[in-house]
Structures are given as C-alpha cells and as structure tokens.
Coordinates of C-alpha atoms in Angstrom, one line a residue:
Chain A
X9 CA 67.6 15.1 -27.9
X10 CA 67.1 13.2 -24.7
X11 CA 65.0 13.1 -21.6
X12 CA 67.1 13.8 -18.6
X13 CA 66.4 14.1 -14.9
X14 CA 67.0 17.1 -12.8
X15 CA 65.5 17.2 -9.3
X16 CA 61.8 16.7 -9.9
X17 CA 61.6 18.0 -13.5
X18 CA 62.2 16.2 -16.7
X19 CA 63.6 18.4 -19.4
X20 CA 64.3 17.9 -23.0
X21 CA 67.7 19.0 -24.2
X22 CA 70.7 18.2 -26.4
X23 CA 73.0 15.7 -24.8
X24 CA 76.6 16.7 -24.5
X25 CA 79.1 13.8 -24.8
X26 CA 82.5 14.3 -23.2
X27 CA 85.6 12.8 -24.7
X28 CA 87.7 10.7 -22.4
X29 CA 90.2 12.8 -20.4
X30 CA 93.4 12.3 -18.5
X31 CA 93.2 10.3 -15.3
X32 CA 89.9 8.6 -16.3
X33 CA 91.6 5.4 -17.3
X34 CA 91.8 2.8 -14.5
X35 CA 95.5 1.9 -14.9
X36 CA 95.5 -1.0 -12.6
X37 CA 93.5 -3.4 -10.5
X38 CA 93.6 -1.7 -7.1
X39 CA 93.3 -5.0 -5.4
X40 CA 92.3 -3.4 -2.1
X41 CA 91.9 -6.8 -0.4
X42 CA 95.7 -7.1 -0.5
X43 CA 96.4 -3.8 1.3
X44 CA 95.9 -5.4 4.7
X45 CA 98.0 -8.5 3.9
X46 CA 101.6 -7.7 4.5
X47 CA 102.8 -11.2 3.7
X48 CA 101.2 -11.2 0.3
X49 CA 102.5 -7.7 -0.3
X50 CA 106.1 -8.7 0.6
X51 CA 105.8 -11.6 -1.8
X52 CA 104.6 -9.2 -4.6
X53 CA 107.4 -6.8 -3.7
X54 CA 110.1 -9.4 -4.6
X55 CA 109.2 -9.4 -8.2
X56 CA 107.3 -6.1 -8.4
X57 CA 107.6 -2.9 -10.3
X58 CA 108.4 0.4 -8.5
X59 CA 107.3 3.8 -9.8
X60 CA 109.8 6.4 -8.6
X61 CA 108.7 9.6 -6.8
X62 CA 110.8 12.4 -5.4
X63 CA 109.2 14.5 -2.6
X64 CA 105.8 13.1 -3.7
X65 CA 106.2 14.0 -7.4
X66 CA 106.7 11.3 -10.1
X67 CA 110.1 11.1 -11.7
X68 CA 110.2 10.9 -15.5
X69 CA 112.8 9.2 -17.8
X70 CA 114.5 10.8 -20.8
X71 CA 111.5 10.0 -23.0
X72 CA 109.2 11.8 -20.6
X73 CA 107.6 8.5 -19.4
X74 CA 107.3 7.4 -15.8
X75 CA 110.5 6.2 -14.3
X76 CA 109.9 2.5 -13.4
X77 CA 112.3 0.0 -12.0
X78 CA 112.3 -3.4 -10.5
X79 CA 111.4 -3.2 -6.8
X80 CA 114.6 -5.2 -6.0
X81 CA 116.7 -2.0 -6.5
X82 CA 114.2 0.4 -5.0
X83 CA 115.1 0.1 -1.3
X84 CA 112.9 -1.1 1.5
X85 CA 109.3 -2.3 1.1
X86 CA 108.4 -0.3 4.2
X87 CA 108.8 3.0 2.3
X88 CA 106.5 1.9 -0.5
X89 CA 102.8 2.3 -1.2
X90 CA 100.9 -0.5 -3.0
X91 CA 99.2 0.9 -6.1
X92 CA 97.7 -2.5 -7.2
X93 CA 98.2 -5.4 -9.5
X94 CA 99.2 -5.3 -13.2
X95 CA 98.2 -8.8 -14.1
X96 CA 100.0 -10.8 -11.4
X97 CA 102.7 -8.2 -10.8
X98 CA 102.6 -5.8 -7.9
X99 CA 103.0 -2.1 -8.7
X100 CA 104.3 0.2 -5.9
X101 CA 105.0 3.9 -5.5
X102 CA 108.4 4.5 -3.9
X103 CA 109.8 7.8 -2.5
X104 CA 113.4 8.0 -3.7
X105 CA 114.6 11.3 -2.3
X106 CA 115.6 9.7 1.0
X107 CA 117.7 7.0 -0.7
X108 CA 121.4 7.0 -1.7
X109 CA 122.2 8.3 -5.2
X110 CA 120.7 11.0 -7.3
X111 CA 116.9 10.5 -7.6
X112 CA 116.7 12.8 -10.6
X113 CA 114.4 15.8 -10.9
X114 CA 110.7 15.6 -10.7
X115 CA 108.9 18.0 -13.1
X116 CA 108.2 21.4 -11.5
X117 CA 104.8 21.8 -13.2
X118 CA 103.3 18.4 -12.2
X119 CA 100.0 19.2 -13.9
X120 CA 101.4 19.8 -17.3
X121 CA 103.9 16.9 -17.1
X122 CA 101.4 14.4 -15.9
X123 CA 98.9 15.6 -18.5
X124 CA 101.5 14.8 -21.3
X125 CA 102.0 11.2 -20.1
X126 CA 100.3 8.3 -21.8
X127 CA 96.9 7.7 -20.2
X128 CA 97.9 4.8 -18.1
X129 CA 101.1 6.4 -16.8
X130 CA 99.3 9.6 -16.0
X131 CA 96.6 7.8 -14.0
X132 CA 99.3 5.8 -12.1
X133 CA 101.2 9.0 -11.4
X134 CA 97.9 10.5 -10.2
X135 CA 97.2 7.7 -7.7
X136 CA 100.8 7.9 -6.3
X137 CA 100.8 11.7 -6.1
X138 CA 97.5 11.7 -4.3
X139 CA 98.8 9.1 -1.7
X140 CA 102.0 11.0 -1.1
X141 CA 100.0 14.3 -0.6
X142 CA 97.7 12.5 1.8
X143 CA 100.6 11.3 4.0
X144 CA 102.3 14.7 3.9
X145 CA 99.1 16.5 5.2
X146 CA 98.3 13.9 7.8
X147 CA 101.5 13.4 9.7
X148 CA 99.8 14.2 13.0
X149 CA 96.4 13.1 14.3
X150 CA 93.7 15.7 14.0
X151 CA 92.0 14.4 17.1
X152 CA 94.9 14.2 19.6
X153 CA 97.9 15.7 17.9
X154 CA 99.9 12.4 18.1
X155 CA 102.2 11.3 15.3
X156 CA 100.4 9.1 12.9
X157 CA 101.8 6.0 11.1
X158 CA 101.4 4.7 7.6
X159 CA 98.9 1.7 7.5
X160 CA 97.2 -0.5 4.9
X161 CA 100.1 -0.3 2.4
X162 CA 99.8 3.5 2.2
X163 CA 96.0 3.8 2.0
X164 CA 95.4 4.7 5.7
X165 CA 97.0 6.7 8.5
X166 CA 96.6 5.4 12.0
X167 CA 97.1 7.2 15.3
X168 CA 98.8 4.8 17.9
X169 CA 97.9 7.3 20.7
X170 CA 94.1 7.5 20.3
X171 CA 93.2 4.9 17.7
X172 CA 92.0 7.4 15.1
X173 CA 92.2 6.3 11.5
X174 CA 92.1 8.5 8.4
X175 CA 91.8 7.7 4.7
X176 CA 93.0 9.7 1.7
X177 CA 90.8 12.7 1.1
X178 CA 88.9 13.1 -2.1
X179 CA 87.4 16.6 -2.5
X180 CA 84.4 16.8 -4.9
X181 CA 84.4 20.0 -7.0
X182 CA 81.7 21.0 -9.5
X183 CA 82.9 22.5 -12.7
X184 CA 80.3 24.3 -14.8
X185 CA 79.2 24.5 -18.4
X186 CA 76.9 27.4 -18.0
X187 CA 74.9 27.8 -21.3
X188 CA 72.6 30.5 -22.5
X189 CA 71.3 30.7 -26.1
X190 CA 74.2 29.0 -27.8
X191 CA 76.9 30.6 -25.7
X192 CA 78.8 29.6 -22.5
X193 CA 80.2 31.6 -19.6
X194 CA 83.9 31.3 -19.0
X195 CA 85.8 33.2 -16.3
X196 CA 89.4 34.0 -15.4
X197 CA 91.2 34.3 -12.1
X198 CA 93.7 37.1 -11.4
X199 CA 96.7 34.8 -11.2
X200 CA 96.2 33.0 -14.5
X201 CA 98.4 33.4 -17.6
X202 CA 97.2 36.3 -19.8
X203 CA 94.1 35.5 -21.8
X204 CA 93.5 32.2 -20.1
X205 CA 89.8 31.5 -19.4
X206 CA 88.0 28.4 -18.1
X207 CA 84.8 27.0 -16.7
X208 CA 83.7 28.3 -13.3
X209 CA 84.3 25.7 -10.5
X210 CA 84.0 25.3 -6.8
X211 CA 84.2 22.8 -4.0
X212 CA 81.1 20.9 -2.9
X213 CA 80.2 21.8 0.7
X214 CA 79.1 19.6 3.5
X215 CA 75.4 18.6 3.3
X216 CA 75.0 19.8 -0.3
X217 CA 74.1 17.9 -3.5
X218 CA 76.3 18.4 -6.5
X219 CA 73.3 20.0 -8.4
X220 CA 72.9 22.5 -5.5
X221 CA 76.6 23.2 -5.5
X222 CA 76.5 23.9 -9.2
X223 CA 73.7 26.4 -8.7
X224 CA 75.4 28.0 -5.7
X225 CA 78.7 28.4 -7.5
X226 CA 77.2 30.0 -10.6
X227 CA 75.3 32.4 -8.4
X228 CA 78.2 33.2 -6.1
X229 CA 80.8 33.7 -8.8
X230 CA 78.9 35.3 -11.6
X231 CA 75.3 36.0 -10.3
X232 CA 74.0 33.5 -12.8
X233 CA 70.8 31.7 -12.0
X234 CA 70.9 28.1 -13.3
X235 CA 68.1 25.7 -14.1
X236 CA 68.1 22.1 -15.5
X237 CA 71.4 21.2 -13.9
X238 CA 72.7 17.8 -15.0
X239 CA 75.8 15.7 -14.5
X240 CA 77.9 15.2 -17.6
X241 CA 81.0 13.2 -16.4
X242 CA 83.9 13.5 -14.1
X243 CA 87.7 13.5 -13.9
X244 CA 89.9 12.9 -10.9
X245 CA 92.4 15.7 -10.6
X246 CA 94.9 14.4 -8.0
X247 CA 96.7 17.7 -7.3
X248 CA 96.2 17.0 -4.5
X249 CA 92.9 15.2 -4.5
X250 CA 90.0 16.8 -6.3
X251 CA 87.2 15.0 -8.1
X252 CA 86.0 17.3 -10.8
X253 CA 82.3 16.8 -11.5
X254 CA 81.3 18.3 -14.8
X255 CA 77.8 19.9 -14.6
X256 CA 75.7 21.5 -17.3
X257 CA 73.1 24.1 -16.6
X258 CA 71.1 26.8 -18.4
X259 CA 71.4 30.4 -17.3
X260 CA 68.3 32.5 -17.1
X261 CA 69.9 35.4 -18.8
X262 CA 73.3 36.7 -19.9
X263 CA 73.6 39.2 -17.1
X264 CA 76.9 38.7 -15.2
X265 CA 77.4 40.0 -11.7
X266 CA 81.1 39.4 -11.2
X267 CA 82.4 38.3 -7.7
X268 CA 85.8 40.0 -7.9
X269 CA 87.0 38.2 -4.8
X270 CA 86.9 35.0 -6.9
X271 CA 87.2 36.1 -10.6
X272 CA 88.9 38.8 -12.5
X273 CA 86.6 38.6 -15.4
X274 CA 83.8 36.4 -16.9
X275 CA 82.2 36.7 -20.3
X276 CA 80.1 34.7 -22.8
X277 CA 81.7 32.8 -25.6
X278 CA 79.6 31.8 -28.6
X279 CA 79.8 28.3 -30.1
X280 CA 82.0 29.6 -32.9
X281 CA 84.4 31.3 -30.5
X282 CA 84.5 28.0 -28.5
X283 CA 85.6 26.2 -31.7
X284 CA 88.4 28.7 -32.0
X285 CA 89.4 28.3 -28.4
X286 CA 89.5 24.5 -28.8
X287 CA 91.7 24.8 -31.9
X288 CA 93.9 27.3 -30.2
X289 CA 93.4 30.3 -32.5
X290 CA 91.0 32.5 -30.6
X291 CA 92.3 36.1 -31.1
X292 CA 92.3 37.0 -27.4
X293 CA 91.6 34.0 -25.2
X294 CA 93.0 30.5 -24.5
X295 CA 91.7 27.5 -22.5
X296 CA 93.4 24.8 -20.4
X297 CA 95.0 21.9 -22.2
X298 CA 93.3 18.7 -23.4
X299 CA 94.3 16.9 -20.1
X300 CA 91.8 19.1 -18.2
X301 CA 88.1 18.3 -18.1
X302 CA 87.4 22.1 -18.7
X303 CA 88.9 21.7 -22.2
X304 CA 86.8 18.6 -22.9
X305 CA 83.6 20.3 -21.7
X306 CA 84.3 23.4 -23.9
X307 CA 85.1 21.0 -26.8
X308 CA 81.8 19.1 -26.4
X309 CA 79.9 22.4 -26.5
X310 CA 81.9 23.6 -29.5
X311 CA 81.1 20.4 -31.3
X312 CA 77.5 20.7 -30.3
X313 CA 76.9 16.9 -30.0
Chain B
X13 CA 63.8 5.1 -23.1
X14 CA 66.7 7.4 -23.4
X15 CA 70.2 7.8 -24.8
X16 CA 72.7 8.1 -22.1
X17 CA 76.4 8.4 -22.0
X18 CA 78.8 6.1 -20.3
X19 CA 82.5 6.5 -21.2
X20 CA 82.6 6.2 -25.0
X21 CA 79.5 4.1 -25.5
X22 CA 76.0 5.3 -25.9
X23 CA 73.4 2.9 -24.6
X24 CA 69.6 2.8 -24.8
X25 CA 67.9 2.1 -21.5
X26 CA 65.0 2.9 -19.2
X27 CA 65.6 6.1 -17.3
X28 CA 65.1 5.8 -13.5
X29 CA 63.8 8.9 -11.8
X30 CA 64.7 9.3 -8.1
X31 CA 62.2 10.9 -5.7
X32 CA 63.6 13.8 -3.6
X33 CA 65.3 12.6 -0.5
X34 CA 66.3 14.0 2.9
X35 CA 69.1 16.5 2.9
X36 CA 68.6 17.4 -0.8
X37 CA 66.8 20.6 0.1
X38 CA 69.0 23.7 0.3
X39 CA 67.6 25.0 3.5
X40 CA 69.2 28.4 3.4
X41 CA 71.4 30.8 1.4
X42 CA 74.9 29.8 2.6
X43 CA 76.1 33.3 1.9
X44 CA 79.7 32.3 1.9
X45 CA 80.9 35.8 1.2
X46 CA 79.9 36.7 4.8
X47 CA 82.0 34.0 6.4
X48 CA 85.1 36.2 6.3
X49 CA 83.3 39.3 7.5
X50 CA 83.2 39.3 11.4
X51 CA 81.6 42.7 11.6
X52 CA 78.7 41.7 9.3
X53 CA 78.3 38.5 11.2
X54 CA 78.3 40.2 14.6
X55 CA 75.5 42.4 13.3
X56 CA 73.5 39.4 12.1
X57 CA 74.1 37.7 15.4
X58 CA 72.3 40.5 17.3
X59 CA 68.9 39.6 15.7
X60 CA 69.8 36.0 14.5
X61 CA 68.4 32.6 15.1
X62 CA 70.4 29.9 16.9
X63 CA 70.0 26.2 16.2
X64 CA 71.0 24.3 19.4
X65 CA 73.5 21.4 19.4
X66 CA 74.8 19.4 22.2
X67 CA 78.2 17.6 21.6
X68 CA 77.7 18.2 17.9
X69 CA 74.2 16.7 17.8
X70 CA 71.1 18.8 17.1
X71 CA 68.7 19.2 20.0
X72 CA 65.0 18.6 19.4
X73 CA 62.0 20.2 21.1
X74 CA 59.0 18.3 22.4
X75 CA 57.4 18.2 18.9
X76 CA 60.6 16.5 17.5
X77 CA 61.6 19.7 15.6
X78 CA 64.9 21.5 15.8
X79 CA 65.4 23.5 18.9
X80 CA 65.7 27.1 17.8
X81 CA 66.1 30.2 19.9
X82 CA 67.0 33.8 19.5
X83 CA 70.8 34.2 19.4
X84 CA 70.5 36.8 22.2
X85 CA 70.1 34.0 24.8
X86 CA 72.5 31.6 23.1
X87 CA 75.8 32.8 24.6
X88 CA 78.8 34.2 22.8
X89 CA 79.0 34.6 19.1
X90 CA 82.5 33.2 19.2
X91 CA 81.2 29.7 19.9
X92 CA 78.8 29.8 16.9
X93 CA 79.1 28.7 13.3
X94 CA 77.4 30.7 10.6
X95 CA 75.0 28.5 8.6
X96 CA 73.7 31.2 6.3
X97 CA 70.9 33.6 5.7
X98 CA 67.2 32.9 6.0
X99 CA 66.0 36.0 4.2
X100 CA 67.8 38.8 5.9
X101 CA 68.2 36.8 9.2
X102 CA 71.4 35.1 10.1
X103 CA 71.1 31.5 11.2
X104 CA 73.8 30.0 13.5
X105 CA 74.7 26.6 14.9
X106 CA 75.5 26.9 18.6
X107 CA 77.0 24.3 20.9
X108 CA 75.1 24.4 24.2
X109 CA 76.8 21.7 26.3
X110 CA 79.4 24.1 27.6
X111 CA 76.9 26.6 28.7
X112 CA 75.0 27.0 32.0
X113 CA 71.7 25.1 32.4
X114 CA 70.5 21.8 31.1
X115 CA 70.9 21.7 27.3
X116 CA 68.5 18.8 27.0
X117 CA 69.3 15.5 25.3
X118 CA 70.3 15.1 21.7
X119 CA 68.8 12.1 20.0
X120 CA 71.0 9.0 20.3
X121 CA 70.2 7.7 16.8
X122 CA 71.0 10.9 14.9
X123 CA 70.3 9.3 11.5
X124 CA 66.8 8.3 12.4
X125 CA 66.0 11.5 14.2
X126 CA 67.2 13.8 11.5
X127 CA 65.5 11.6 8.9
X128 CA 62.2 12.3 10.6
X129 CA 62.6 16.1 10.7
X130 CA 60.9 18.3 8.1
X131 CA 63.1 18.6 5.0
X132 CA 64.4 22.0 5.7
X133 CA 65.1 21.2 9.4
X134 CA 66.9 18.0 8.5
X135 CA 69.1 19.8 6.0
X136 CA 70.0 22.5 8.5
X137 CA 70.8 19.8 11.1
X138 CA 72.9 18.1 8.5
X139 CA 75.0 21.2 7.8
X140 CA 75.5 21.9 11.5
X141 CA 76.4 18.2 12.4
X142 CA 78.9 18.1 9.5
X143 CA 80.6 21.3 10.8
X144 CA 80.8 20.1 14.4
X145 CA 82.2 16.8 13.2
X146 CA 84.8 18.6 11.1
X147 CA 86.0 20.7 14.1
X148 CA 86.1 17.6 16.4
X149 CA 88.3 15.7 13.9
X150 CA 90.7 18.6 13.1
X151 CA 91.6 19.9 16.5
X152 CA 95.3 19.5 15.6
X153 CA 97.2 20.3 12.5
X154 CA 97.9 17.3 10.3
X155 CA 101.1 18.9 9.0
X156 CA 102.8 20.1 12.2
X157 CA 100.7 18.8 15.1
X158 CA 99.9 22.3 16.4
X159 CA 96.5 23.2 17.9
X160 CA 94.2 24.6 15.1
X161 CA 91.7 27.4 15.6
X162 CA 88.3 28.0 14.2
X163 CA 88.2 30.4 11.2
X164 CA 85.8 31.7 8.6
X165 CA 82.8 31.5 10.9
X166 CA 83.2 27.7 11.3
X167 CA 84.0 26.8 7.7
X168 CA 87.7 26.5 8.1
X169 CA 90.4 25.4 10.6
X170 CA 93.7 27.4 10.7
X171 CA 97.0 26.4 12.2
X172 CA 98.7 29.5 13.7
X173 CA 102.0 27.5 13.9
X174 CA 102.6 26.6 10.3
X175 CA 99.8 28.4 8.4
X176 CA 98.1 25.2 7.2
X177 CA 94.4 25.7 6.5
X178 CA 91.8 22.9 6.2
X179 CA 88.2 22.9 5.1
X180 CA 85.3 20.5 6.0
X181 CA 85.8 17.2 4.4
X182 CA 83.2 15.8 2.0
X183 CA 83.7 12.1 1.2
X184 CA 82.2 10.9 -2.1
X185 CA 80.6 7.4 -1.9
X186 CA 79.1 5.5 -4.7
X187 CA 75.9 3.6 -3.9
X188 CA 74.8 1.1 -6.5
X189 CA 71.7 0.0 -8.2
X190 CA 73.0 -3.2 -9.8
X191 CA 70.5 -4.5 -12.3
X192 CA 70.2 -7.8 -14.2
X193 CA 67.2 -8.9 -16.1
X194 CA 64.6 -7.1 -14.0
X195 CA 66.2 -7.8 -10.6
X196 CA 68.6 -5.9 -8.5
X197 CA 71.4 -7.0 -6.1
X198 CA 71.1 -6.1 -2.5
X199 CA 73.5 -7.0 0.3
X200 CA 73.7 -6.9 4.1
X201 CA 76.5 -6.3 6.5
X202 CA 77.0 -8.5 9.6
X203 CA 76.1 -5.8 12.1
X204 CA 72.8 -4.7 10.6
X205 CA 69.4 -5.5 12.1
X206 CA 68.0 -8.9 11.2
X207 CA 66.7 -9.0 7.6
X208 CA 68.0 -5.6 6.6
X209 CA 69.4 -5.3 3.1
X210 CA 70.5 -2.3 1.1
X211 CA 72.4 -1.2 -2.0
X212 CA 76.1 -2.0 -2.1
X213 CA 78.2 1.1 -1.5
X214 CA 81.8 2.2 -1.1
X215 CA 84.1 5.3 -0.9
X216 CA 85.5 6.8 -4.1
X217 CA 89.3 6.5 -4.0
X218 CA 91.9 9.1 -5.0
X219 CA 92.4 9.4 -8.8
X220 CA 89.3 7.4 -9.6
X221 CA 86.1 8.5 -11.5
X222 CA 82.7 7.7 -9.9
X223 CA 81.9 5.4 -12.8
X224 CA 85.1 3.4 -12.2
X225 CA 84.4 3.4 -8.4
X226 CA 81.0 1.9 -9.1
X227 CA 82.6 -0.9 -11.2
X228 CA 85.3 -1.5 -8.7
X229 CA 82.9 -1.7 -5.7
X230 CA 80.5 -4.1 -7.5
X231 CA 83.5 -6.4 -8.4
X232 CA 85.1 -6.2 -5.0
X233 CA 82.0 -6.8 -2.9
X234 CA 80.1 -9.2 -5.0
X235 CA 82.2 -10.2 -8.0
X236 CA 79.7 -8.5 -10.3
X237 CA 81.0 -7.1 -13.6
X238 CA 79.1 -3.8 -14.4
X239 CA 78.6 -2.1 -17.8
X240 CA 76.7 1.0 -18.8
X241 CA 77.2 2.8 -15.5
X242 CA 75.4 6.1 -15.2
X243 CA 74.8 8.7 -12.5
X244 CA 71.2 8.9 -11.2
X245 CA 71.3 11.5 -8.4
X246 CA 72.9 12.2 -5.1
X247 CA 72.3 12.8 -1.4
X248 CA 74.5 14.4 1.2
X249 CA 74.7 12.2 4.3
X250 CA 76.3 14.3 6.9
X251 CA 77.2 11.6 9.4
X252 CA 79.9 12.7 9.4
X253 CA 80.3 14.0 5.8
X254 CA 79.5 11.6 3.0
X255 CA 78.1 12.5 -0.4
X256 CA 76.2 9.5 -1.7
X257 CA 76.3 9.3 -5.5
X258 CA 73.6 7.0 -6.8
X259 CA 74.9 4.9 -9.8
X260 CA 73.0 2.5 -12.0
X261 CA 74.8 -0.3 -13.9
X262 CA 73.9 -3.6 -15.6
X263 CA 75.6 -6.8 -14.3
X264 CA 76.7 -9.3 -16.9
X265 CA 75.3 -12.3 -15.0
X266 CA 73.5 -13.2 -11.7
X267 CA 76.6 -14.9 -10.4
X268 CA 77.5 -13.5 -7.0
X269 CA 81.0 -14.0 -5.5
X270 CA 80.6 -12.7 -2.0
X271 CA 83.4 -10.8 -0.3
X272 CA 82.7 -11.9 3.3
X273 CA 85.1 -9.3 4.7
X274 CA 82.5 -6.7 3.6
X275 CA 79.2 -8.4 3.3
X276 CA 77.4 -11.2 5.2
X277 CA 75.1 -11.9 2.3
X278 CA 74.0 -10.5 -1.1
X279 CA 71.2 -11.7 -3.3
X280 CA 68.9 -10.7 -6.2
X281 CA 65.5 -9.2 -5.6
X282 CA 62.9 -9.1 -8.4
X283 CA 60.9 -6.0 -9.2
X284 CA 57.9 -7.6 -7.4
X285 CA 60.0 -8.3 -4.3
X286 CA 61.3 -4.7 -4.4
X287 CA 57.7 -3.4 -4.4
X288 CA 57.1 -5.5 -1.2
X289 CA 60.4 -4.1 0.3
X290 CA 59.3 -0.5 -0.4
X291 CA 55.8 -1.1 1.1
X292 CA 57.4 -2.8 4.1
X293 CA 55.8 -6.2 3.7
X294 CA 58.5 -8.4 2.3
X295 CA 58.3 -11.7 4.2
X296 CA 62.0 -11.9 5.1
X297 CA 63.8 -8.6 4.3
X298 CA 63.6 -4.9 5.0
X299 CA 65.3 -1.8 3.5
X300 CA 66.5 1.5 5.0
X301 CA 63.9 4.2 5.6
X302 CA 62.7 6.8 3.1
X303 CA 65.3 9.3 4.3
X304 CA 68.1 7.2 2.8
X305 CA 68.9 7.4 -0.9
X306 CA 69.1 3.5 -1.0
X307 CA 65.3 3.4 -0.3
X308 CA 64.7 6.0 -3.0
X309 CA 66.8 4.0 -5.5
X310 CA 65.0 0.7 -4.7
X311 CA 61.6 2.5 -5.0
X312 CA 62.5 3.9 -8.4
X313 CA 63.4 0.4 -9.6
X314 CA 60.2 -1.0 -8.0
X315 CA 58.1 1.6 -9.8
X316 CA 60.1 0.9 -13.0
X317 CA 59.8 4.5 -14.3

C-alpha cells in the first residue's frame, strides 16, 4: 500500500510495478552537443559504426540482429544520422536503399521484428526509425511550403526559404489500466487479429494533462468514469513516434458504453483471466506481446504486486 | 514517506505534492465525437459562444477576462474552431483579425496574460492558442508541399493533394526538481530577466522514456547524475504546445558542470532559500510566477510536504 498523489487528493492503493519493456533501455549516449559539430562528427564517422536501414526500416542479419557495419563501407557521411556515442565510437543510422548493391530486406512487420531484438538493438532501431519517419514526413516546410533540408546530424529539419526549423515529433499517448473491483477493462478494435484485446489508449490533446487525457479517453471510448488516476511508467513506441504513458485509474462501475467508432468490443477481465492472458492460454482472448507496454501493464495487474 | 517505483528499484522517499497549476483545469467537455459532424456543429453554432482571438492570441476585455460573444455576431462558422461543449452550448474559437471592425489588441505577453486569467478562462485560451499555432505551422503538407486545409472542426489539417493528415502537435518536456541533501538545483538562461532562476528542462526525444530524458537533461545541462527519478505531475503549456512533465530526482553530488551553450548559471538553493523565492523576497534571485509548474515544484520543495 502506498500514498500516491492525484490532483488534490491523496489516495491509498496498491502500487503496481511495471516490468522493464522494449525501448526503455537507453542504448547509447545521445551526445547531443556533437550534433551541431560537423568536424567532430566527420572524425567519428572515420572509425564509426553504421546501422543499416532500408526505406527507414532497420535491416536484420541472418541471426535476426541489427545489421551493423563499419562506416567506411557505408557510403557518404552526408546521408547518415548521428545516433550517439558507444564509448568513444560514433554510431550512425544509414539509409542503404539508395546505394549500390542489394541492401537486403527490411522486416515487413517492424513492430514484431524490433520487439524480438535484444533490448539495446531494439532501442537503437527505434531511434533510427523515428528519425527516418520524421524526415519522410517533413520534406516540405509547413509554414511556406519550401523544401526543407536535414540539419543537426539528422535531429532537425531547416527551411532555407523562411528559416523555419522543426524537430522530431514525439506524440504522447495515454494507455489505460482501468480497474474495478479486481477486474480490468480491455477493448478491441475492428481491424485486430481475432480475439486480440488490449488496454484502451488515445493521444494526449493540446492543453491537456495526462491525467485529464486518461479520464477523457476512458469516458469517450467506453463511458467509464475514472478517479484516482496515476502514472505508472512509460514506453517510447517509435512507429512512428509515440510516447506511451501508462496510467492507472479506478472506474466507478462496470457499466460499459461502447463507442463503436473506436472500439468493436470492450469487456472486463478478472485477475485470474489476466493471468491466463499473460500466460497465453486464455480460452477466447489474447493480448499484445511482451514488447508492448500493454502486456506489461496487464501482467502487473495479473501479478497483483 | 512512500514506496515509489523507478525502473527496477523501489526507493523510500518523501512524497512531494504539487498544487494545482494554470491550464490543469479541463474547462470544457471536448466532445471530440462532434468534430466530424458538420451538421451538429452548425446547429451548435447558432446558439453558441465565441471566444475571440486576434492573430492566434486571445483577446481580453476591460476586466482582463476572455472576450466572449454570441457566435451570431462572430462571422462565419467556417472560420471557427470547435473547442467543445459547455453544458449543451457549443464553444468556439474565432479569429477576428480578418473581420470588419477593430478586433482590439491581444496581449503582447501571452504567457503572463493567460497566467492571470481565471483557471477556466486560461485553459480555454490555451486550447485555442494551441490550435491557432498548429494551423499557422502546418499551412503546407510536410510530405508533398501542397496547401493543407482545415478539417475536423480545427483539430486536423488535411492535404487534398496526397491525402496526408496531421494533428495538433504536443511536445513533451521534462522539467526537473533536482535534489541533493535538502537543496535543489536551479539554473538561468542568458536571455532571462536579471536574477531569474528556474528548474532545468528539456524536450523528450524520440525513442526515450521521460525518466531517461530527465537523467539526460540533468547530465547535459549541469553534469548532474540523477537516480530515483519519479513523475510528480504535469502542466500543459500551450505556447505553442508543450506538455511539461515534472520529474523529481536525487543528484549524486553537488558538483555542477555547467553547459554554457544552454545555461548562463546554475546553483543550489537550500529549502530556506526556496521559501524566500516562493514568497518573492530572496535577496538576489526570483522564480517564475505561480502559473508556471516550475513555481509549483519549487513551492512543494520549500514546503517539504
């Protein structure tokens, strides 16, 4: 039991502890002070490591690990993004599809493939994929329509016409562990694989706290009125650039008023059912893999710690 | 004292409770299901309330409150954004500068002016200002350079050329209460008013947790190594669209290694000094106003609750 803070009120409740998830490891020293120093980066490039991407997706080797190679054979420094320092060594993300030779195939289901990588590789792939996605979606200036150029070693886009600068976008999303009397509410969207259920989630809107966003999403999607909302932990989800903020709240009742524009179904799962979901032998439902924070949230509830 | 979670480790510490801040109030039911229903919105417009903006800034009346008027005299519905429902009444943000007559003057220092508004007015002004800023920065499509159009009652921009859609951007920022042995670290940037100090802060990067971002920023800006990082609360700061996430962490020592590219100075303030800062009679330093979460964080530490 623990005292925790929610808005003005201090409530007593069981504390849920999330296991570490994919993309939570910091794989590298981001060394952001070097991003604006082309001379230092060129020197790092000489002896650096390149992580290979094709059309913005990381390439994997035969063992299913990230394809890494010395920067010396990776083409021009100008086409690389600086990911950071591994000790004294520079690590770069390099787009290979525009180069000679066969760049190999990037995995089609990036989420699954990256989720299966070792933690550090997955996190590096995530940073790179987020940067490539950023450049792809900001080729032109939102203010004047001019062509933007890559700046700051891949961490900024600049507009030479009007001077506008833009940085990689990180979209905060609340993902909800909605509890009532030892059960949680899980929903499913129409396009998901049969039986798949997960935590309700939605984007945080402008001028909104994450606690308010959690209450709003629970109400919008399932008509659930939440109280005692607290933050549990987070996971970056770089497809393309979400920041998943795990929130816990208590529903006032088990009544569900389904918003069919967002969800196909939503129902309550007891703690025992959640144990079966986590172990993968629930008779009719399944949850996302361990690499997703939804899995980790459901597992924490199932464990009850 | 309380058990709190940070990564894998469970630490015992004093719990800091933040007072409510500006922009934390949800001023309105955002009613997002209505955004895609032009007929319903037109009906709401007939009897609605318009909040007046000029060049994206809220206009104030003689009492310093938001300028509100019946939608009937506010021009065309097409130029309005739907903010939500106040009971059964629709509330809209309307840009007045393109209309006949004198729209009045918007406050130059929007942050100060909005901070002085009643909570609900400030929050409404924040939502509107964030939306106007979004439209201003996304006039053209980042993917193809085509002109975008307003969609979803102001909550989306669509590109008729390539079909790209974009939503208002919310940029998560960590703001840090860095504690060591009953003192906290405050810094100042070169452009600030004389004596002004505040909490260190920085943008969350792609593929990064908020806890990792807090550790990175403390290290980058002041060479401070943090442990036991926890989330305290948040405040939207819609100028133009930040989400300030208040984080608390313990520094390993009082050594400060200043990054002069980011900060002009940083030093430790004892709890007693923080009390003087909050009360506004510190002999040499001052902190941001009550409307900023930095003030609320420093006040929580000064109180020591």
